[in-house]
PDB file of C-alpha atoms in Angstrom:
ATOM      1  CA  MET A   1      49.346 117.430  19.687  1.00  0.00           C
ATOM      2  CA  ASN A   2      50.823 118.684  22.963  1.00  0.00           C
ATOM      3  CA  LYS A   3      49.274 118.437  26.440  1.00  0.00           C
ATOM      4  CA  MET A   4      48.292 122.099  26.530  1.00  0.00           C
ATOM      5  CA  GLU A   5      46.349 121.776  23.287  1.00  0.00           C
ATOM      6  CA  ARG A   6      44.646 118.625  24.485  1.00  0.00           C
ATOM      7  CA  LYS A   7      43.645 120.337  27.730  1.00  0.00           C
ATOM      8  CA  ASP A   8      41.742 123.099  25.959  1.00  0.00           C
ATOM      9  CA  PHE A   9      38.690 120.963  25.261  1.00  0.00           C
ATOM     10  CA  ASP A  10      39.008 118.273  27.894  1.00  0.00           C
ATOM     11  CA  PHE A  11      35.293 118.505  28.618  1.00  0.00           C
ATOM     12  CA  ILE A  12      34.415 117.080  25.202  1.00  0.00           C
ATOM     13  CA  GLY A  13      37.493 115.360  23.807  1.00  0.00           C
ATOM     14  CA  LYS A  14      37.129 114.058  20.245  1.00  0.00           C
ATOM     15  CA  GLN A  15      33.460 113.117  20.354  1.00  0.00           C
ATOM     16  CA  THR A  16      31.171 114.422  17.626  1.00  0.00           C
ATOM     17  CA  PRO A  17      27.418 113.961  17.135  1.00  0.00           C
ATOM     18  CA  TYR A  18      27.917 112.633  13.595  1.00  0.00           C
ATOM     19  CA  GLN A  19      26.713 109.113  12.896  1.00  0.00           C
ATOM     20  CA  VAL A  20      26.564 106.843   9.842  1.00  0.00           C
ATOM     21  CA  PRO A  21      24.021 104.218   8.726  1.00  0.00           C
ATOM     22  CA  ASP A  22      24.822 100.576   9.515  1.00  0.00           C
ATOM     23  CA  GLY A  23      27.253  99.004   7.071  1.00  0.00           C
ATOM     24  CA  PHE A  24      27.961 102.376   5.503  1.00  0.00           C
ATOM     25  CA  PHE A  25      31.737 102.073   5.193  1.00  0.00           C
ATOM     26  CA  GLN A  26      31.620  98.651   3.571  1.00  0.00           C
ATOM     27  CA  GLU A  27      28.953  99.785   1.131  1.00  0.00           C
ATOM     28  CA  ALA A  28      30.795 103.016   0.310  1.00  0.00           C
ATOM     29  CA  GLN A  29      33.957 101.045  -0.422  1.00  0.00           C
ATOM     30  CA  GLN A  30      32.073  98.735  -2.786  1.00  0.00           C
ATOM     31  CA  LYS A  31      30.630 101.739  -4.642  1.00  0.00           C
ATOM     32  CA  VAL A  32      34.079 103.237  -5.086  1.00  0.00           C
ATOM     33  CA  MET A  33      35.553  99.928  -6.289  1.00  0.00           C
ATOM     34  CA  LEU A  34      32.719  99.559  -8.799  1.00  0.00           C
ATOM     35  CA  LYS A  35      33.401 103.020 -10.211  1.00  0.00           C
ATOM     36  CA  VAL A  36      37.129 102.316 -10.287  1.00  0.00           C
ATOM     37  CA  SER A  37      36.695  99.124 -12.313  1.00  0.00           C
ATOM     38  CA  GLN A  38      34.255 100.867 -14.692  1.00  0.00           C
ATOM     39  CA  GLN A  39      36.796 103.611 -15.281  1.00  0.00           C
ATOM     40  CA  ARG A  40      39.605 101.105 -15.868  1.00  0.00           C
ATOM     41  CA  ARG A  41      37.465  99.218 -18.393  1.00  0.00           C
ATOM     42  CA  ARG A  42      36.637 102.436 -20.253  1.00  0.00           C
ATOM     43  CA  ARG A  43      40.323 103.391 -20.426  1.00  0.00           C
ATOM     44  CA  LEU A  44      41.199  99.958 -21.801  1.00  0.00           C
ATOM     45  CA  VAL A  45      38.477 100.123 -24.472  1.00  0.00           C
ATOM     46  CA  LEU A  46      39.607 103.599 -25.424  1.00  0.00           C
ATOM     47  CA  LYS A  47      43.265 102.592 -25.623  1.00  0.00           C
ATOM     48  CA  ARG A  48      42.490  99.573 -27.837  1.00  0.00           C
ATOM     49  CA  SER A  49      40.218 101.616 -30.102  1.00  0.00           C
ATOM     50  CA  ILE A  50      42.838 104.295 -30.568  1.00  0.00           C
ATOM     51  CA  ILE A  51      45.494 101.720 -31.447  1.00  0.00           C
ATOM     52  CA  MET A  52      43.109 100.114 -33.961  1.00  0.00           C
ATOM     53  CA  LEU A  53      42.216 103.481 -35.450  1.00  0.00           C
ATOM     54  CA  SER A  54      45.820 104.554 -35.853  1.00  0.00           C
ATOM     55  CA  SER A  55      46.755 101.241 -37.455  1.00  0.00           C
ATOM     56  CA  ALA A  56      43.819 101.531 -39.871  1.00  0.00           C
ATOM     57  CA  ALA A  57      44.744 105.112 -40.709  1.00  0.00           C
ATOM     58  CA  ILE A  58      48.326 104.117 -41.500  1.00  0.00           C
ATOM     59  CA  LEU A  59      47.171 101.282 -43.745  1.00  0.00           C
ATOM     60  CA  VAL A  60      44.716 103.498 -45.571  1.00  0.00           C
ATOM     61  CA  GLY A  61      47.423 106.104 -46.005  1.00  0.00           C
ATOM     62  CA  LEU A  62      49.858 103.604 -47.469  1.00  0.00           C
ATOM     63  CA  VAL A  63      47.305 102.179 -49.904  1.00  0.00           C
ATOM     64  CA  PHE A  64      45.981 105.480 -51.195  1.00  0.00           C
ATOM     65  CA  ILE A  65      49.031 107.731 -51.269  1.00  0.00           C
ATOM     66  CA  PRO A  66      49.339 108.523 -55.023  1.00  0.00           C
ATOM     67  CA  GLY A  67      53.114 108.931 -54.837  1.00  0.00           C
ATOM     68  CA  ARG A  68      53.519 105.230 -54.201  1.00  0.00           C
ATOM     69  CA  THR A  69      52.081 104.218 -57.561  1.00  0.00           C
ATOM     70  CA  ILE A  70      54.298 106.659 -59.464  1.00  0.00           C
ATOM     71  CA  VAL A  71      57.484 105.327 -57.887  1.00  0.00           C
ATOM     72  CA  LYS A  72      56.252 101.761 -58.005  1.00  0.00           C
ATOM     73  CA  ASN A  73      59.515 100.368 -59.250  1.00  0.00           C
ATOM     74  CA  GLU A  74      61.443 101.847 -56.365  1.00  0.00           C
ATOM     75  CA  ALA A  75      58.903 100.605 -53.882  1.00  0.00           C
ATOM     76  CA  ASP A  76      59.042  97.100 -55.356  1.00  0.00           C
ATOM     77  CA  LYS A  77      62.698  96.962 -54.492  1.00  0.00           C
ATOM     78  CA  GLN A  78      62.030  97.121 -50.773  1.00  0.00           C
ATOM     79  CA  PRO A  79      58.678  95.470 -50.076  1.00  0.00           C
ATOM     80  CA  ALA A  80      59.824  93.737 -46.872  1.00  0.00           C
ATOM     81  CA  ALA A  81      60.976  96.963 -45.273  1.00  0.00           C
ATOM     82  CA  THR A  82      57.625  98.605 -45.889  1.00  0.00           C
ATOM     83  CA  THR A  83      55.705  95.751 -44.293  1.00  0.00           C
ATOM     84  CA  GLN A  84      57.991  95.803 -41.279  1.00  0.00           C
ATOM     85  CA  GLN A  85      57.432  99.500 -40.900  1.00  0.00           C
ATOM     86  CA  ILE A  86      53.679  98.987 -40.932  1.00  0.00           C
ATOM     87  CA  ASP A  87      53.907  96.238 -38.300  1.00  0.00           C
ATOM     88  CA  LYS A  88      56.192  98.321 -36.133  1.00  0.00           C
ATOM     89  CA  THR A  89      53.919 101.333 -36.262  1.00  0.00           C
ATOM     90  CA  ALA A  90      50.836  99.255 -35.605  1.00  0.00           C
ATOM     91  CA  SER A  91      52.132  97.329 -32.605  1.00  0.00           C
ATOM     92  CA  GLY A  92      54.325  99.988 -31.087  1.00  0.00           C
ATOM     93  CA  ALA A  93      51.905 102.898 -31.324  1.00  0.00           C
ATOM     94  CA  ASP A  94      52.876 105.547 -28.793  1.00  0.00           C
ATOM     95  CA  ASP A  95      49.819 105.741 -26.558  1.00  0.00           C
ATOM     96  CA  SER A  96      51.508 107.382 -23.593  1.00  0.00           C
ATOM     97  CA  TRP A  97      49.679 110.606 -24.386  1.00  0.00           C
ATOM     98  CA  ILE A  98      46.443 108.917 -23.224  1.00  0.00           C
ATOM     99  CA  ASN A  99      47.763 109.016 -19.667  1.00  0.00           C
ATOM    100  CA  GLU A 100      48.230 112.764 -19.958  1.00  0.00           C
ATOM    101  CA  LEU A 101      44.635 113.427 -20.981  1.00  0.00           C
ATOM    102  CA  GLY A 102      42.269 114.960 -18.433  1.00  0.00           C
ATOM    103  CA  ASP A 103      39.322 112.991 -17.093  1.00  0.00           C
ATOM    104  CA  GLU A 104      36.790 115.036 -19.034  1.00  0.00           C
ATOM    105  CA  ASP A 105      38.668 114.433 -22.326  1.00  0.00           C
ATOM    106  CA  LEU A 106      38.886 110.721 -21.616  1.00  0.00           C
ATOM    107  CA  GLU A 107      35.207 110.531 -20.739  1.00  0.00           C
ATOM    108  CA  MET A 108      34.319 112.359 -23.976  1.00  0.00           C
ATOM    109  CA  MET A 109      36.558 110.169 -26.141  1.00  0.00           C
ATOM    110  CA  ALA A 110      35.265 107.020 -24.466  1.00  0.00           C
ATOM    111  CA  SER A 111      31.670 108.004 -25.153  1.00  0.00           C
ATOM    112  CA  ILE A 112      32.521 108.769 -28.818  1.00  0.00           C
ATOM    113  CA  VAL A 113      34.147 105.364 -29.196  1.00  0.00           C
ATOM    114  CA  GLU A 114      31.266 103.595 -27.456  1.00  0.00           C
ATOM    115  CA  ASN A 115      28.665 105.284 -29.646  1.00  0.00           C
ATOM    116  CA  ASP A 116      30.491 104.799 -32.953  1.00  0.00           C
ATOM    117  CA  GLU A 117      28.969 101.917 -34.893  1.00  0.00           C
ATOM    118  CA  PHE A 118      32.126 101.378 -36.936  1.00  0.00           C
ATOM    119  CA  LEU A 119      34.299 100.893 -33.863  1.00  0.00           C
ATOM    120  CA  LYS A 120      32.056  98.394 -32.076  1.00  0.00           C
TER     121      LYS A 120
ATOM    122  CA  MET B   1      48.025 100.352  11.667  1.00  0.00           C
ATOM    123  CA  ILE B   2      48.774  99.847   7.965  1.00  0.00           C
ATOM    124  CA  ASN B   3      51.699 101.931   6.734  1.00  0.00           C
ATOM    125  CA  ASP B   4      52.267 103.615   3.370  1.00  0.00           C
ATOM    126  CA  ASP B   5      54.933 101.104   2.258  1.00  0.00           C
ATOM    127  CA  GLU B   6      52.557  98.176   2.738  1.00  0.00           C
ATOM    128  CA  ILE B   7      49.923  99.971   0.674  1.00  0.00           C
ATOM    129  CA  TYR B   8      52.437 100.786  -2.076  1.00  0.00           C
ATOM    130  CA  GLY B   9      53.843  97.279  -2.061  1.00  0.00           C
ATOM    131  CA  LEU B  10      50.433  95.746  -2.609  1.00  0.00           C
ATOM    132  CA  TYR B  11      49.443  98.466  -5.091  1.00  0.00           C
ATOM    133  CA  GLN B  12      52.485  97.631  -7.256  1.00  0.00           C
ATOM    134  CA  LYS B  13      51.457  93.961  -7.361  1.00  0.00           C
ATOM    135  CA  ASN B  14      47.722  94.461  -7.688  1.00  0.00           C
ATOM    136  CA  LYS B  15      46.262  97.936  -8.146  1.00  0.00           C
ATOM    137  CA  GLU B  16      42.757  97.149  -6.924  1.00  0.00           C
ATOM    138  CA  GLN B  17      43.873  95.209  -3.841  1.00  0.00           C
ATOM    139  CA  GLY B  18      46.361  97.928  -2.957  1.00  0.00           C
ATOM    140  CA  PHE B  19      43.680 100.555  -3.336  1.00  0.00           C
ATOM    141  CA  ARG B  20      41.344  98.546  -1.127  1.00  0.00           C
ATOM    142  CA  MET B  21      44.028  98.500   1.552  1.00  0.00           C
ATOM    143  CA  LEU B  22      44.391 102.270   1.207  1.00  0.00           C
ATOM    144  CA  MET B  23      40.662 102.718   1.693  1.00  0.00           C
ATOM    145  CA  ASP B  24      40.695 100.431   4.740  1.00  0.00           C
ATOM    146  CA  ALA B  25      43.424 102.571   6.236  1.00  0.00           C
ATOM    147  CA  TYR B  26      41.953 106.015   5.562  1.00  0.00           C
ATOM    148  CA  GLN B  27      38.242 105.702   4.889  1.00  0.00           C
ATOM    149  CA  LYS B  28      36.870 106.326   8.379  1.00  0.00           C
ATOM    150  CA  SER B  29      39.069 109.236   9.391  1.00  0.00           C
ATOM    151  CA  LEU B  30      38.624 110.785   5.969  1.00  0.00           C
ATOM    152  CA  TYR B  31      34.850 110.443   6.064  1.00  0.00           C
ATOM    153  CA  PHE B  32      34.606 112.151   9.462  1.00  0.00           C
ATOM    154  CA  PHE B  33      36.944 114.933   8.345  1.00  0.00           C
ATOM    155  CA  ILE B  34      34.735 115.535   5.303  1.00  0.00           C
ATOM    156  CA  ARG B  35      31.580 115.210   7.409  1.00  0.00           C
ATOM    157  CA  ARG B  36      32.797 117.868   9.841  1.00  0.00           C
ATOM    158  CA  MET B  37      33.390 120.106   6.851  1.00  0.00           C
ATOM    159  CA  VAL B  38      30.207 119.547   4.825  1.00  0.00           C
ATOM    160  CA  VAL B  39      27.892 118.413   7.700  1.00  0.00           C
ATOM    161  CA  VAL B  40      25.306 116.424   5.672  1.00  0.00           C
ATOM    162  CA  HIS B  41      25.921 112.666   5.513  1.00  0.00           C
ATOM    163  CA  ALA B  42      24.904 112.245   1.848  1.00  0.00           C
ATOM    164  CA  ASP B  43      27.172 115.133   0.819  1.00  0.00           C
ATOM    165  CA  ALA B  44      30.055 113.678   2.815  1.00  0.00           C
ATOM    166  CA  GLU B  45      29.530 110.349   1.059  1.00  0.00           C
ATOM    167  CA  ASP B  46      29.608 112.004  -2.386  1.00  0.00           C
ATOM    168  CA  VAL B  47      32.690 114.045  -1.578  1.00  0.00           C
ATOM    169  CA  MET B  48      34.490 111.028  -0.109  1.00  0.00           C
ATOM    170  CA  GLN B  49      33.713 108.980  -3.207  1.00  0.00           C
ATOM    171  CA  GLU B  50      35.092 111.721  -5.444  1.00  0.00           C
ATOM    172  CA  VAL B  51      38.216 111.980  -3.284  1.00  0.00           C
ATOM    173  CA  PHE B  52      38.926 108.248  -3.559  1.00  0.00           C
ATOM    174  CA  LEU B  53      38.368 108.272  -7.317  1.00  0.00           C
ATOM    175  CA  ARG B  54      40.858 111.128  -7.640  1.00  0.00           C
ATOM    176  CA  VAL B  55      43.290 109.255  -5.408  1.00  0.00           C
ATOM    177  CA  PHE B  56      42.988 106.139  -7.568  1.00  0.00           C
ATOM    178  CA  ARG B  57      43.477 108.067 -10.823  1.00  0.00           C
ATOM    179  CA  ASN B  58      46.588 109.822  -9.553  1.00  0.00           C
ATOM    180  CA  LEU B  59      48.186 107.287  -7.237  1.00  0.00           C
ATOM    181  CA  SER B  60      50.610 106.007  -9.909  1.00  0.00           C
ATOM    182  CA  SER B  61      51.941 109.502 -10.502  1.00  0.00           C
ATOM    183  CA  PHE B  62      52.116 110.484  -6.803  1.00  0.00           C
ATOM    184  CA  ARG B  63      55.765 111.457  -6.219  1.00  0.00           C
ATOM    185  CA  ARG B  64      55.852 110.496  -2.533  1.00  0.00           C
ATOM    186  CA  ASP B  65      57.271 113.863  -1.520  1.00  0.00           C
ATOM    187  CA  CYS B  66      54.931 113.761   1.483  1.00  0.00           C
ATOM    188  CA  SER B  67      53.057 111.018   3.323  1.00  0.00           C
ATOM    189  CA  LEU B  68      50.090 109.333   1.713  1.00  0.00           C
ATOM    190  CA  LYS B  69      47.912 110.698   4.510  1.00  0.00           C
ATOM    191  CA  THR B  70      48.960 114.296   3.802  1.00  0.00           C
ATOM    192  CA  TRP B  71      48.387 113.838   0.085  1.00  0.00           C
ATOM    193  CA  ILE B  72      44.938 112.283   0.557  1.00  0.00           C
ATOM    194  CA  TYR B  73      43.907 114.980   3.042  1.00  0.00           C
ATOM    195  CA  LYS B  74      45.054 117.648   0.584  1.00  0.00           C
ATOM    196  CA  ILE B  75      42.793 116.174  -2.086  1.00  0.00           C
ATOM    197  CA  ALA B  76      39.959 115.898   0.453  1.00  0.00           C
ATOM    198  CA  THR B  77      40.384 119.481   1.665  1.00  0.00           C
ATOM    199  CA  ASN B  78      40.333 120.812  -1.903  1.00  0.00           C
ATOM    200  CA  GLU B  79      37.287 118.716  -2.698  1.00  0.00           C
ATOM    201  CA  CYS B  80      35.426 119.941   0.418  1.00  0.00           C
ATOM    202  CA  VAL B  81      36.193 123.566  -0.383  1.00  0.00           C
ATOM    203  CA  ARG B  82      35.153 123.058  -4.010  1.00  0.00           C
ATOM    204  CA  PHE B  83      31.920 121.402  -2.895  1.00  0.00           C
ATOM    205  CA  LEU B  84      31.072 124.102  -0.355  1.00  0.00           C
ATOM    206  CA  HIS B  85      31.751 126.944  -2.790  1.00  0.00           C
ATOM    207  CA  HIS B  86      29.729 125.268  -5.514  1.00  0.00           C
ATOM    208  CA  GLN B  87      26.849 124.674  -3.119  1.00  0.00           C
ATOM    209  CA  ASN B  88      26.915 128.139  -1.634  1.00  0.00           C
ATOM    210  CA  GLU B  89      25.383 130.081  -4.485  1.00  0.00           C
ATOM    211  CA  SER B  90      22.634 131.484  -2.304  1.00  0.00           C
ATOM    212  CA  GLU B  91      22.907 134.730  -0.358  1.00  0.00           C
ATOM    213  CA  VAL B  92      22.903 132.921   2.979  1.00  0.00           C
ATOM    214  CA  PRO B  93      26.414 132.959   4.483  1.00  0.00           C
ATOM    215  CA  LEU B  94      28.100 129.565   4.252  1.00  0.00           C
ATOM    216  CA  GLU B  95      28.558 129.188   8.031  1.00  0.00           C
ATOM    217  CA  ALA B  96      24.879 129.961   8.737  1.00  0.00           C
ATOM    218  CA  GLY B  97      23.765 127.493   6.067  1.00  0.00           C
ATOM    219  CA  LEU B  98      25.918 124.730   7.544  1.00  0.00           C
ATOM    220  CA  THR B  99      24.688 125.419  11.063  1.00  0.00           C
ATOM    221  CA  SER B 100      21.065 125.146   9.997  1.00  0.00           C
ATOM    222  CA  GLU B 101      21.874 121.897   8.175  1.00  0.00           C
ATOM    223  CA  LEU B 102      23.487 120.547  11.347  1.00  0.00           C
ATOM    224  CA  LEU B 103      20.221 121.102  13.187  1.00  0.00           C
ATOM    225  CA  THR B 104      18.027 119.397  10.623  1.00  0.00           C
ATOM    226  CA  THR B 105      20.034 116.702   8.889  1.00  0.00           C
ATOM    227  CA  GLU B 106      19.956 112.918   9.334  1.00  0.00           C
ATOM    228  CA  TYR B 107      22.489 110.798  11.209  1.00  0.00           C
ATOM    229  CA  VAL B 108      23.218 113.280  13.977  1.00  0.00           C
ATOM    230  CA  ASP B 109      22.976 112.312  17.636  1.00  0.00           C
ATOM    231  CA  TYR B 110      20.871 115.255  18.846  1.00  0.00           C
ATOM    232  CA  GLU B 111      20.739 113.798  22.352  1.00  0.00           C
ATOM    233  CA  ASN B 112      24.415 114.612  22.726  1.00  0.00           C
ATOM    234  CA  GLU B 113      23.816 118.353  23.112  1.00  0.00           C
ATOM    235  CA  LEU B 114      27.343 119.135  24.142  1.00  0.00           C
ATOM    236  CA  ALA B 115      28.766 117.561  20.991  1.00  0.00           C
ATOM    237  CA  VAL B 116      26.151 119.303  18.819  1.00  0.00           C
ATOM    238  CA  ASN B 117      26.980 122.666  20.388  1.00  0.00           C
ATOM    239  CA  PHE B 118      30.678 122.054  19.940  1.00  0.00           C
ATOM    240  CA  GLN B 119      30.120 121.422  16.232  1.00  0.00           C
ATOM    241  CA  LYS B 120      27.949 124.540  16.054  1.00  0.00           C
ATOM    242  CA  ALA B 121      30.844 126.478  17.532  1.00  0.00           C
ATOM    243  CA  ILE B 122      33.232 125.042  14.934  1.00  0.00           C
ATOM    244  CA  LEU B 123      30.792 125.946  12.162  1.00  0.00           C
ATOM    245  CA  THR B 124      30.887 129.609  13.204  1.00  0.00           C
ATOM    246  CA  LEU B 125      34.573 129.738  12.236  1.00  0.00           C
ATOM    247  CA  PRO B 126      35.654 131.123   8.887  1.00  0.00           C
ATOM    248  CA  GLU B 127      36.456 128.381   6.389  1.00  0.00           C
ATOM    249  CA  LYS B 128      40.246 128.567   6.683  1.00  0.00           C
ATOM    250  CA  GLN B 129      40.181 128.390  10.494  1.00  0.00           C
ATOM    251  CA  ARG B 130      37.683 125.542  10.347  1.00  0.00           C
ATOM    252  CA  VAL B 131      39.963 123.507   8.086  1.00  0.00           C
ATOM    253  CA  VAL B 132      42.958 124.187  10.325  1.00  0.00           C
ATOM    254  CA  PHE B 133      41.047 123.406  13.516  1.00  0.00           C
ATOM    255  CA  ASN B 134      39.622 120.139  12.182  1.00  0.00           C
ATOM    256  CA  LEU B 135      42.956 118.912  10.823  1.00  0.00           C
ATOM    257  CA  ARG B 136      44.834 119.836  13.978  1.00  0.00           C
ATOM    258  CA  TYR B 137      42.336 119.010  16.715  1.00  0.00           C
ATOM    259  CA  TYR B 138      40.556 115.935  15.365  1.00  0.00           C
ATOM    260  CA  ASP B 139      43.025 114.452  12.899  1.00  0.00           C
ATOM    261  CA  GLU B 140      46.056 115.485  14.964  1.00  0.00           C
ATOM    262  CA  LEU B 141      48.134 116.418  11.933  1.00  0.00           C
ATOM    263  CA  GLU B 142      51.429 118.227  12.476  1.00  0.00           C
ATOM    264  CA  TYR B 143      51.533 121.889  11.510  1.00  0.00           C
ATOM    265  CA  ALA B 144      54.066 121.020   8.783  1.00  0.00           C
ATOM    266  CA  GLU B 145      51.574 118.558   7.275  1.00  0.00           C
ATOM    267  CA  ILE B 146      48.713 121.072   7.513  1.00  0.00           C
ATOM    268  CA  SER B 147      50.973 123.593   5.848  1.00  0.00           C
ATOM    269  CA  ARG B 148      51.472 121.252   2.872  1.00  0.00           C
ATOM    270  CA  ILE B 149      47.724 120.661   2.683  1.00  0.00           C
ATOM    271  CA  THR B 150      46.629 124.285   2.901  1.00  0.00           C
ATOM    272  CA  ASN B 151      49.697 126.082   1.485  1.00  0.00           C
ATOM    273  CA  ILE B 152      49.670 128.313   4.569  1.00  0.00           C
ATOM    274  CA  LYS B 153      52.862 129.020   6.509  1.00  0.00           C
ATOM    275  CA  VAL B 154      53.272 127.167   9.810  1.00  0.00           C
ATOM    276  CA  GLU B 155      53.448 130.439  11.800  1.00  0.00           C
ATOM    277  CA  ASN B 156      50.148 131.601  10.314  1.00  0.00           C
ATOM    278  CA  LEU B 157      48.568 128.212  10.971  1.00  0.00           C
ATOM    279  CA  LYS B 158      49.461 128.471  14.647  1.00  0.00           C
ATOM    280  CA  VAL B 159      47.807 131.886  14.808  1.00  0.00           C
ATOM    281  CA  ASP B 160      44.719 130.552  12.990  1.00  0.00           C
ATOM    282  CA  TYR B 161      44.465 127.606  15.359  1.00  0.00           C
ATOM    283  CA  HIS B 162      44.820 129.858  18.382  1.00  0.00           C
ATOM    284  CA  TYR B 163      42.055 132.196  17.169  1.00  0.00           C
ATOM    285  CA  ALA B 164      39.838 129.232  16.316  1.00  0.00           C
ATOM    286  CA  LYS B 165      40.232 127.824  19.836  1.00  0.00           C
ATOM    287  CA  GLU B 166      39.460 131.159  21.458  1.00  0.00           C
ATOM    288  CA  LYS B 167      36.319 131.618  19.365  1.00  0.00           C
ATOM    289  CA  ILE B 168      35.119 128.122  20.174  1.00  0.00           C
ATOM    290  CA  LYS B 169      35.743 128.613  23.911  1.00  0.00           C
ATOM    291  CA  LYS B 170      33.868 131.904  23.846  1.00  0.00           C
ATOM    292  CA  TYR B 171      30.950 130.340  21.981  1.00  0.00           C
ATOM    293  CA  MET B 172      30.765 127.415  24.397  1.00  0.00           C
ATOM    294  CA  MET B 173      30.823 129.723  27.426  1.00  0.00           C
ATOM    295  CA  ASN B 174      27.879 131.685  26.054  1.00  0.00           C
ATOM    296  CA  GLU B 175      25.800 128.600  25.306  1.00  0.00           C
TER     297      GLU B 175
END
């Protein structure tokens, strides 16, 4: 800010009549940190639940797909490969899309997960 | 004064500690910017909290194409405008509503008449001029930074600031 601009309101400077209660800034910071850690916890729970759900869905799919029983002989030839595929899918689930979700979507999904008896 | 690199450095190592450092650096100036915009202490507290939560959620994806201060003030300005528009559903003009709140709300030093009148003068400004005046006069941001925050060209900002000053001077002379 140049001298000319500063000079315009020399009679008052930067003072304002606004005040805050004692200890306000410290308290406000604690409130924000509390909300931040709650949000982080919710995201973590959601992420874990989604990974568990996708793993379960893959397993269920593999067990109940009718095609697998018909071509049983072919499947028997490569049992190790199938197990590896399951492990790979389960541990390396692509959850990057969670980061792209909006806050409202995350909140909604988190509340669904928290209220679902089967996921607890 | 803590700089952006220190905040980032700590944030990379420990998100919560880094964020705490960010709040230490910006909390006071940000609160008073918001307070000058929304007037009521409790509203300023709510808006500030929302601003910091947004900052925390988006800090990892912040591209650093401007300073942290500019980015935070942009979020704060948007949040203030959103809050004021949401609140102003009545038929009373926004500026009149804020002025009457200034005269009745808590945590205002009414003994400092000059400062109260100066704020009253600022509250008579249209929203855009009020944002520009507050960012330039109190927070001493450069026009280029205010331009990033408001998406208004620097030339137009200078005109807005000039008009804001003239209106405030006129108001103060008539008081």
